[in-house]
Amino acid sequence: MSAGETMTGMNALTIRLQDEMFALEATHVREILDPVPITRVPNAGDFVGGLINVRGSVVPLADLRVSFGMQRPPADADTRIVVMEIDLDGEPLVAGILADKVYDVTDITAASIEDAPKVGMRWPAEYVRGIGRRGEDFVIIPDMNRIIRAEGDRNSSLASTERTDR
Amino acid sequence: MSELDPAEVFRQEAADLIETLEQALLDLEKRPDDSELVGLAFRALHTLKGSGAMFGFTAVSEFIHEFETAFDRVRKGEATADRRLIAAALEARDHVAQLIDDPDCDPERGTAILSALKAAVCEGAGVETGASEHLAAPIVETGSAQPVAAGWHVCFRLPADALILGTNPLLLLDELRSLGPCDVTADTSALPPIDFIEPQSCYLSWDVTLKAGVSREAVDDVFLFVRDDMELSIEAIASESPVAAAIMAPVIAETTTVIEAAQPMAAASEASAPKPKAAAASSDRANAAKSERNATLRVPAERLDELMDRVGELVIAQARLSQLAEAIHDPSLVNVAEEIERLTASLRDTTMGTRMVPIGTLFGRFRRLVHDLSEELGKPISFVTEGEDTELDKTVIEQLADPLVHLIRNSIDHGMEPPEKRAETGKAATGTLRLAASHRGAEVAITVSDDGAGLNAERIRRRAEEAGLLSVGQVISEGELNRMIFQPGFSTASEVTALSGRGVGMDVVKKTIDGLRGSIDVDTTPGKGTTVTLRLPLTLAIIDGLLVRVGEDRYTIPLAAVEECLELPTGVAADGRGRSFLNLRGDLVPFLKLRDLFHTEGEVDPYQKVVVVSSDNTRVGLVVDQIIGNNQTVIKQLSRLHSGVKTFSGATILGDGTVALILDVMHLVAYGQKLEERRRAETLGRAA
């Protein structure tokens, strides 16, 4: 589903990244982990700068705060890793998403979701599928596929410039 | 078994049989008199026909029936397997493969192929009859002068699982009876005591005296479908002579002994000693064939993948156990941990061994391709393969098929000159295409070489400039220029043929080999030929690794690539990016400081170590803080998100559960090599 389409309601896992609340598609969430040792991947770029061990498989750890240009303070007691399975061009991709805090699973009704405003938003509009409302708060619904595709590509091009520059 | 789709089972079986048929036909082209090959092809056809009919592929079995009829004349020696016949037969084989996929496809083409086949058979008819000598006596209709036996003495024993597999001995006996009057005796000597009888097993063997002057083929044909697994002897009875009686006598005696004896086994083995010699010999052969067949087992690939995954998990768990044992310092625990480590290592090797397939299985497929291309382009080619027993991971082999097809096509279409031109340049009219595989350290090298015209550097440059892949006048090395042919959209063939020249294909080669983390080299001598070398990592699953520490991070280096470890001599200066050279017993080896390459922070160990790694005879030193030791490394592929990071070939999980990256030696060596080349260029520049 891309940003242009009208959104249906969703069953969402709400998390906090810095001061903003985000909603992740709950059906795509596999598990939520306490912080685990992260292996740095040199020259991989900040968005997927690490790898973690999730039950014997090696999983990339993505930091959405990089995509949304946020501060990245070190992990604290509330930090969690949300392991998601994202369908990327027909292939499932398992990735960990770093969250400053995990709230709960909630229903966001279609009526409460608005399209992302094209202007006046602090965030890159193409990464936002819509803005939902939960009580008084706004919830950002990120377009995971688009973010991963864009950041993944950026990562490759970064890495290749790193390789060719000499 | 029950969930298997029978049609799928047939398709799998058919694919094997079709391959057997093809190989036999191709061999037959070289050795047209080899009756074994004719027999092999014929058996494959016959089995295909039979099982095709059984599984409801009527179109297939009808077509093969005709095919078989035509081919039968070759078997009887009435026609020779000349080139035309082989070509027609190969086409018929293709049609069979098509019919299996789609039973309704193109019946007209089938008819056309069959008539071509018949024509080829009739033309070759009568030219040679010598081949029939190895075969059984020709049948009566051929008007042969050879006398036909008055009858046949047939002994046969079915394998124990014959009944389970659906063979009905009664039907075989009925069929024999349909040939003429029979005396049938059942031999119950192998019958176990009643407590041990498995009702589904076949314990009996039969002796049949057939009193009819039928041909040996007719008798043979009765057993055609079960021939492979059974013991069978067929002997001619000249007439109602004492010989037949002599043969029969011990058999009858044996049977009676057995019935009377309380211990059937012992008695039977003695009593069966005076069996006719021929029967013993034939059963020996049958046994040998049987054990050979039993030596291989068909297992679904997913099950092997699953097994590999489990072993991978076991290796990781074992590493954790070893680490715990070290920490606790309990000698008995350490003992167990070591034993488990040994067992895991051998289990790992065995499991990986099951996934290794000799590359010959792949090479075989190309014989047909070369044969067809050679016919089509009118370029006689001898196809030589070497190192067929080189083993590679099955997944790698499967992915190699396409790139090799493209390379072979390219060699034959572009590389090989037409025979006239070869004569002009004083080469043999028949070109040689060589496909070879060999192990080189942790890699397997596969080479495709031809003795054709070689690559034309000027033409490549012109094409590359036209296609915008290269700016005019840009200086690049010979190797880089040669590798241009793997760029998408590149083709130097002035004309597009049906086979190549469209500029697709060679880029597929590059893409696949890159995907397998291999490399391509092109070596060419104008007028002499071209050699393309593909280098591939041996396996994609588990390797032995050397664990090193750089700052706080740990990395694994494939052990097979490690040449030696030494301390970094003090006073060896590195440039700002951590690159320099090391004098290694007189050789200048470039080294890379991983700390700088990986932007590692943290304290630098005062005694830096160098791990010298090599790939294809080129060495590079990697400077690390500490060498931790050997470990078994389960390779986990990096996700798409990290596909751009080329310094690592994958990741693994260490004993303490953390992830460690695996260094891509091939890439690092290539990087070091570029440094070395640059240094040479700079030295030259300074000298000038």
mmCIF file with all atom_site columns, C-alpha atoms in Angstrom, chain A residues 37 39-44 48 50-53 56-58 60 88-89 91 93 148 152 155-156 159 163 165-166, chain B residues 553 555 577 579 597-600 636 638-642 644-646 648 651 653 657-659 661 667 671 674 678:
data_model
loop_
_atom_site.group_PDB
_atom_site.id
_atom_site.type_symbol
_atom_site.label_atom_id
_atom_site.label_alt_id
_atom_site.label_comp_id
_atom_site.label_asym_id
_atom_site.label_entity_id
_atom_site.label_seq_id
_atom_site.pdbx_PDB_ins_code
_atom_site.Cartn_x
_atom_site.Cartn_y
_atom_site.Cartn_z
_atom_site.occupancy
_atom_site.B_iso_or_equiv
_atom_site.pdbx_formal_charge
_atom_site.auth_seq_id
_atom_site.auth_comp_id
_atom_site.auth_asym_id
_atom_site.auth_atom_id
_atom_site.pdbx_PDB_model_num
ATOM 1  C CA . PRO A 1 37  ? 24.165 -6.922  21.958 1.00 0.00 ? 37  PRO A CA 1
ATOM 2  C CA . THR A 1 39  ? 27.113 -5.927  16.142 1.00 0.00 ? 39  THR A CA 1
ATOM 3  C CA . ARG A 1 40  ? 28.203 -2.888  14.249 1.00 0.00 ? 40  ARG A CA 1
ATOM 4  C CA . VAL A 1 41  ? 28.470 -3.236  10.464 1.00 0.00 ? 41  VAL A CA 1
ATOM 5  C CA . PRO A 1 42  ? 31.300 -0.945  9.403  1.00 0.00 ? 42  PRO A CA 1
ATOM 6  C CA . ASN A 1 43  ? 30.557 1.297   6.447  1.00 0.00 ? 43  ASN A CA 1
ATOM 7  C CA . ALA A 1 44  ? 26.904 0.305   6.342  1.00 0.00 ? 44  ALA A CA 1
ATOM 8  C CA . VAL A 1 48  ? 21.035 -0.302  9.277  1.00 0.00 ? 48  VAL A CA 1
ATOM 9  C CA . GLY A 1 50  ? 23.873 -3.101  13.166 1.00 0.00 ? 50  GLY A CA 1
ATOM 10 C CA . LEU A 1 51  ? 23.045 -6.789  13.267 1.00 0.00 ? 51  LEU A CA 1
ATOM 11 C CA . ILE A 1 52  ? 21.405 -8.731  16.070 1.00 0.00 ? 52  ILE A CA 1
ATOM 12 C CA . ASN A 1 53  ? 20.886 -12.396 16.864 1.00 0.00 ? 53  ASN A CA 1
ATOM 13 C CA . GLY A 1 56  ? 19.771 -18.076 15.864 1.00 0.00 ? 56  GLY A CA 1
ATOM 14 C CA . SER A 1 57  ? 19.161 -15.947 12.822 1.00 0.00 ? 57  SER A CA 1
ATOM 15 C CA . VAL A 1 58  ? 21.106 -12.841 11.966 1.00 0.00 ? 58  VAL A CA 1
ATOM 16 C CA . PRO A 1 60  ? 19.497 -6.360  10.507 1.00 0.00 ? 60  PRO A CA 1
ATOM 17 C CA . LEU A 1 88  ? 9.582  -6.491  0.231  1.00 0.00 ? 88  LEU A CA 1
ATOM 18 C CA . ASP A 1 89  ? 8.821  -7.091  -3.453 1.00 0.00 ? 89  ASP A CA 1
ATOM 19 C CA . GLU A 1 91  ? 10.314 -11.578 -0.455 1.00 0.00 ? 91  GLU A CA 1
ATOM 20 C CA . LEU A 1 93  ? 12.509 -9.480  5.049  1.00 0.00 ? 93  LEU A CA 1
ATOM 21 C CA . ILE A 1 148 ? 13.529 0.266   3.745  1.00 0.00 ? 148 ILE A CA 1
ATOM 22 C CA . GLY A 1 152 ? 18.633 0.185   1.612  1.00 0.00 ? 152 GLY A CA 1
ATOM 23 C CA . ASN A 1 155 ? 23.196 2.254   2.012  1.00 0.00 ? 155 ASN A CA 1
ATOM 24 C CA . SER A 1 156 ? 24.366 0.453   -1.109 1.00 0.00 ? 156 SER A CA 1
ATOM 25 C CA . ALA A 1 159 ? 29.014 1.689   0.546  1.00 0.00 ? 159 ALA A CA 1
ATOM 26 C CA . ARG A 1 163 ? 34.740 1.407   -1.962 1.00 0.00 ? 163 ARG A CA 1
ATOM 27 C CA . ASP A 1 165 ? 37.005 6.427   -3.404 1.00 0.00 ? 165 ASP A CA 1
ATOM 28 C CA . ARG A 1 166 ? 40.704 5.981   -3.141 1.00 0.00 ? 166 ARG A CA 1
ATOM 29 C CA . ASP B 2 553 ? 34.418 -5.918  17.431 1.00 0.00 ? 553 ASP B CA 1
ATOM 30 C CA . TYR B 2 555 ? 35.331 -10.732 12.856 1.00 0.00 ? 555 TYR B CA 1
ATOM 31 C CA . ARG B 2 577 ? 43.733 5.320   5.279  1.00 0.00 ? 577 ARG B CA 1
ATOM 32 C CA . ARG B 2 579 ? 47.237 1.011   3.768  1.00 0.00 ? 579 ARG B CA 1
ATOM 33 C CA . LEU B 2 597 ? 39.040 0.466   7.072  1.00 0.00 ? 597 LEU B CA 1
ATOM 34 C CA . PHE B 2 598 ? 36.227 -0.100  9.569  1.00 0.00 ? 598 PHE B CA 1
ATOM 35 C CA . HIS B 2 599 ? 36.563 3.265   11.363 1.00 0.00 ? 599 HIS B CA 1
ATOM 36 C CA . THR B 2 600 ? 37.047 1.416   14.622 1.00 0.00 ? 600 THR B CA 1
ATOM 37 C CA . LYS B 2 636 ? 24.316 -16.590 7.499  1.00 0.00 ? 636 LYS B CA 1
ATOM 38 C CA . LEU B 2 638 ? 23.328 -10.764 5.025  1.00 0.00 ? 638 LEU B CA 1
ATOM 39 C CA . SER B 2 639 ? 19.919 -9.340  4.228  1.00 0.00 ? 639 SER B CA 1
ATOM 40 C CA . ARG B 2 640 ? 19.127 -7.141  1.286  1.00 0.00 ? 640 ARG B CA 1
ATOM 41 C CA . LEU B 2 641 ? 19.628 -4.137  3.494  1.00 0.00 ? 641 LEU B CA 1
ATOM 42 C CA . HIS B 2 642 ? 23.328 -4.878  3.597  1.00 0.00 ? 642 HIS B CA 1
ATOM 43 C CA . GLY B 2 644 ? 25.848 -2.936  -0.683 1.00 0.00 ? 644 GLY B CA 1
ATOM 44 C CA . VAL B 2 645 ? 28.470 -3.737  1.938  1.00 0.00 ? 645 VAL B CA 1
ATOM 45 C CA . LYS B 2 646 ? 31.007 -5.737  -0.010 1.00 0.00 ? 646 LYS B CA 1
ATOM 46 C CA . PHE B 2 648 ? 31.679 -8.895  4.311  1.00 0.00 ? 648 PHE B CA 1
ATOM 47 C CA . ALA B 2 651 ? 27.690 -13.105 9.327  1.00 0.00 ? 651 ALA B CA 1
ATOM 48 C CA . ILE B 2 653 ? 26.738 -16.321 15.507 1.00 0.00 ? 653 ILE B CA 1
ATOM 49 C CA . GLY B 2 657 ? 25.276 -15.396 21.059 1.00 0.00 ? 657 GLY B CA 1
ATOM 50 C CA . THR B 2 658 ? 26.635 -12.244 19.489 1.00 0.00 ? 658 THR B CA 1
ATOM 51 C CA . VAL B 2 659 ? 26.848 -11.769 15.776 1.00 0.00 ? 659 VAL B CA 1
ATOM 52 C CA . LEU B 2 661 ? 30.808 -10.519 10.481 1.00 0.00 ? 661 LEU B CA 1
ATOM 53 C CA . HIS B 2 667 ? 37.044 -8.639  -2.103 1.00 0.00 ? 667 HIS B CA 1
ATOM 54 C CA . TYR B 2 671 ? 41.253 -4.179  -2.944 1.00 0.00 ? 671 TYR B CA 1
ATOM 55 C CA . LYS B 2 674 ? 44.525 -2.400  -6.660 1.00 0.00 ? 674 LYS B CA 1
ATOM 56 C CA . ARG B 2 678 ? 48.695 1.874   -7.913 1.00 0.00 ? 678 ARG B CA 1
#
